[in-house]
XYZ file of C-alpha atoms in Angstrom:
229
model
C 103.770 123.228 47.744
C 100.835 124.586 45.903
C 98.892 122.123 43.887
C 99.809 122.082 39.974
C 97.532 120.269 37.634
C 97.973 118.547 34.360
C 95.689 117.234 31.961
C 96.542 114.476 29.647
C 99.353 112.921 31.658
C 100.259 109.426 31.164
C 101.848 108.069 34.062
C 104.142 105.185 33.608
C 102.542 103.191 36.826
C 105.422 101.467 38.807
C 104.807 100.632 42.297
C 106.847 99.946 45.805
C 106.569 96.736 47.946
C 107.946 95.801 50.989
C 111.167 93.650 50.760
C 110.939 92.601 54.502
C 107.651 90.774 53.180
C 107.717 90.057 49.564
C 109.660 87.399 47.937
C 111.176 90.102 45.849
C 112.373 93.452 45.846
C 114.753 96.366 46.565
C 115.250 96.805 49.492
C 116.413 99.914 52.020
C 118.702 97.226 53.601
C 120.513 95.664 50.427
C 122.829 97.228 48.314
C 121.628 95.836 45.169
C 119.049 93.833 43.214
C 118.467 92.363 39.952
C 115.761 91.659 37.873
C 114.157 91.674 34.438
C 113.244 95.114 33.086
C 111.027 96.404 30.940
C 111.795 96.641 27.032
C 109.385 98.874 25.115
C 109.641 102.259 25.815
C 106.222 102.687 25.175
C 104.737 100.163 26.984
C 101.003 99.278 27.731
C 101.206 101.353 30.910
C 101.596 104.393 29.214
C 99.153 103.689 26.842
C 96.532 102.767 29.229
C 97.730 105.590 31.766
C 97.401 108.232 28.621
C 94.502 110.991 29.293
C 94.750 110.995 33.082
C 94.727 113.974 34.838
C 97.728 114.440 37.321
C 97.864 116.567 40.440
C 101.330 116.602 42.226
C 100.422 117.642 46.382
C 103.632 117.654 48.275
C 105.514 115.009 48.005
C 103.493 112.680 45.981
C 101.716 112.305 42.890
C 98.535 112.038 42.053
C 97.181 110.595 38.861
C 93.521 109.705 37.836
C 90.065 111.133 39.037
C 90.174 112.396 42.452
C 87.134 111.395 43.434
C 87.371 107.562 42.566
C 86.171 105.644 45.471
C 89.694 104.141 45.991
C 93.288 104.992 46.542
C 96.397 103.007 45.875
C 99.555 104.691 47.138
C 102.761 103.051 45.088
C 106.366 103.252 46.301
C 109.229 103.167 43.867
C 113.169 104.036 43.098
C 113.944 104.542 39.533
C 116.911 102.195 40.064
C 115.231 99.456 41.159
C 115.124 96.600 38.591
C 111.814 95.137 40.127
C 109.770 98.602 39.813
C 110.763 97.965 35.730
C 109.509 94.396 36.469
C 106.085 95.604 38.165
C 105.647 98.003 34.882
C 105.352 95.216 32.427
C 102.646 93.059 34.954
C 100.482 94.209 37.812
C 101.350 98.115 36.635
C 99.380 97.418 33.324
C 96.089 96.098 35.865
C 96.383 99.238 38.249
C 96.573 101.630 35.396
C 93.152 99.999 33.742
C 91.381 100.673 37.477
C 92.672 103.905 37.040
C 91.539 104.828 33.609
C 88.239 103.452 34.454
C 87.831 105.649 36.871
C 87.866 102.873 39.501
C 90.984 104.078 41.609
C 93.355 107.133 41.842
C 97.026 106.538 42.211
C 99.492 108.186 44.529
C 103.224 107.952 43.691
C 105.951 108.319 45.974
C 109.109 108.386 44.283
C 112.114 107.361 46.424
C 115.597 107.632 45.870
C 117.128 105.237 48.486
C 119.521 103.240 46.184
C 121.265 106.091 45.410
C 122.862 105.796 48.833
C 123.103 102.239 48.962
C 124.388 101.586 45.407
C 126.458 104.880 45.315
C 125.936 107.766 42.499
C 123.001 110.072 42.433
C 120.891 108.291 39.319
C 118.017 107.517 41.311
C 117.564 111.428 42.426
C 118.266 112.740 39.295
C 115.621 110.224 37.679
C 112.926 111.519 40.292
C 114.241 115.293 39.159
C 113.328 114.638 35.165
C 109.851 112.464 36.283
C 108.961 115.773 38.105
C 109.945 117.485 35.129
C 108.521 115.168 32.535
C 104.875 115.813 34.557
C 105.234 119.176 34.334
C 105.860 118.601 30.348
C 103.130 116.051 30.120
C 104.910 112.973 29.511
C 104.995 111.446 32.451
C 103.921 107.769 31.604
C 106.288 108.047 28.494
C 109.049 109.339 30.346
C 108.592 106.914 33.245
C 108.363 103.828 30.236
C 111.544 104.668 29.019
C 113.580 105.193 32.041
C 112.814 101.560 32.833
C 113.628 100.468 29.941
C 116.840 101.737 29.929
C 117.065 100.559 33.323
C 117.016 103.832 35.746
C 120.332 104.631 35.965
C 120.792 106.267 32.141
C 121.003 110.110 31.607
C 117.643 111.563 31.797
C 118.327 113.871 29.197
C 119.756 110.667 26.935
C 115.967 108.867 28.013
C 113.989 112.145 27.301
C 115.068 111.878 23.520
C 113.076 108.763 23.243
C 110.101 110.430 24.225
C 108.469 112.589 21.523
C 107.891 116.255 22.313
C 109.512 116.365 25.288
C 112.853 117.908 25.314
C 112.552 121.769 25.583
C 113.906 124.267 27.091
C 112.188 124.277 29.988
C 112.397 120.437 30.664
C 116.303 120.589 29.548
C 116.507 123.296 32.014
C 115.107 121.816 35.006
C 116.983 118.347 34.649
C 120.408 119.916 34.399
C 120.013 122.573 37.251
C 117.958 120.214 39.618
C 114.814 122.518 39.570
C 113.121 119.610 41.640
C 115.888 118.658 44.098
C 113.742 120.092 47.122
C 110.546 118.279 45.629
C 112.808 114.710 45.528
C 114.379 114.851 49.495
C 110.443 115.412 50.152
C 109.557 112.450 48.160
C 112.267 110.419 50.055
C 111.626 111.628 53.382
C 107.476 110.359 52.798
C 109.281 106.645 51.261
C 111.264 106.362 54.740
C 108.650 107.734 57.166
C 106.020 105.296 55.376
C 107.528 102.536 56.748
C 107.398 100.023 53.188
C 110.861 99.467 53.626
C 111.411 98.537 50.012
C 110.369 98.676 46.779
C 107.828 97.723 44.428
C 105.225 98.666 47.541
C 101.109 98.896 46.661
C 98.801 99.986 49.497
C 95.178 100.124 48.639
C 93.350 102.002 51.060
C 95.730 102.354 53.881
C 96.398 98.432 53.690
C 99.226 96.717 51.902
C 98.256 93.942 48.955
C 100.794 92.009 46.851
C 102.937 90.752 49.504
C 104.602 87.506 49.084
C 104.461 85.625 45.325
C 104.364 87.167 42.243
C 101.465 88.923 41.936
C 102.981 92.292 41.964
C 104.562 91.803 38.264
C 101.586 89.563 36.763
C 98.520 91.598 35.606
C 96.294 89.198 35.883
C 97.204 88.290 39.079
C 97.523 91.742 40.615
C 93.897 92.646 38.910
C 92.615 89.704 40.971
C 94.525 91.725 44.109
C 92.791 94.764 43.302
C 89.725 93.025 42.752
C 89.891 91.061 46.456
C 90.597 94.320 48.043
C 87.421 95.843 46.723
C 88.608 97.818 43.832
């Protein structure tokens, strides 16, 4: 897939962690989990994420300078109730790192609840995020998807979001214009090995297992901090 770059992308920054390890999570193995979800739309992570330049390479994508010193690969399903969770805490900390030029980010965006839960809202979700980058409003798409839990219409969640329905982005959500990009995405969440999600690896090496730190920022910016970022 040939690189495609866009400037002034604000990523909504939700992460994946590994069920099998942390106290909490989705998990490839459940059918279902709950937890509290974000509830402003525009939330600090896409105000904080806002300006970043994003570069989607295969299956993932890549937001902030891509020459920071350090990279944190995050695992997610738009379903999952404790991705929203991970928005409103340790998100916030990894998006700072980001915009300070500190870290870049590499999303994988799975859609594994969609076969454990049933439906197809978590593929469809991935679709419109691939959509919403292309529109550049990621982060404000991504805010209000959680909010609304994961599982709404993306067209429905796109209205929140200022300037982004178009043509083009009402185009590609309706006829699936990404479907090839989100069974890639997928395919990278299972081969990775996480197992669940919210999932942060910093340099190759997992952080935020076990505890809370994953949806505290202050916690997870001590994380960062103790794994050199």
């Amino acid at each position: 897939m040939p690189v495609r770059r866009t400037v002034r992308v604000a990523v909504a920054l939700v992460a994946a962690g590994a069920v099998a390890l942390a106290g909490a999570g989705c998990s490839s193995s459940v059918t279902s989990a709950s937890a509290a979800v974000a509830e402003d739309a525009d939330g600090p992570t896409a105000v904080v994420g806002a300006g970043l330049t994003t570069v989607v390479e295969g299956a993932k994508i890549i937001v902030g300078d891509p020459k920071a010193p350090h990279t944190a690969t995050v695992y997610l399903d738009p379903r999952c109730s404790y991705c929203a969770k991970f928005e409103e805490g340790g998100a916030v900390a990894l998006a700072q790192a980001a915009a300070e030029g500190k870290v870049r980010i590499e999303y994988v965006v799975a859609s594994f609840l969609d076969a454990r839960s049933g439906g197809t809202a978590s593929a469809r979700a991935a679709n419109a995020m691939r959509a919403a980058a292309e529109a550049g409003k990621f982060a404000e798409f991504q805010a209000a998807l959680f909010a609304g839990g994961g599982a709404e219409d993306p067209l429905k969640v796109a209205d929140r979001v200022e300037g982004l329905r178009s043509a083009e982005f009402d185009r590609a959500v309706r006829e699936d214009t990404y479907h090839g990009w989100v069974a890639s995405a997928e395919k990278a969440f299972e081969d990775s090995g996480v197992g669940g999600t919210p999932s942060v690896l910093v340099d190759g090496r997992q952080v935020g297992v076990g505890g809370d730190a994953l949806y505290d920022q202050d916690a997870f910016a001590r994380v960062l901090r103790d794994a050199g970022v």
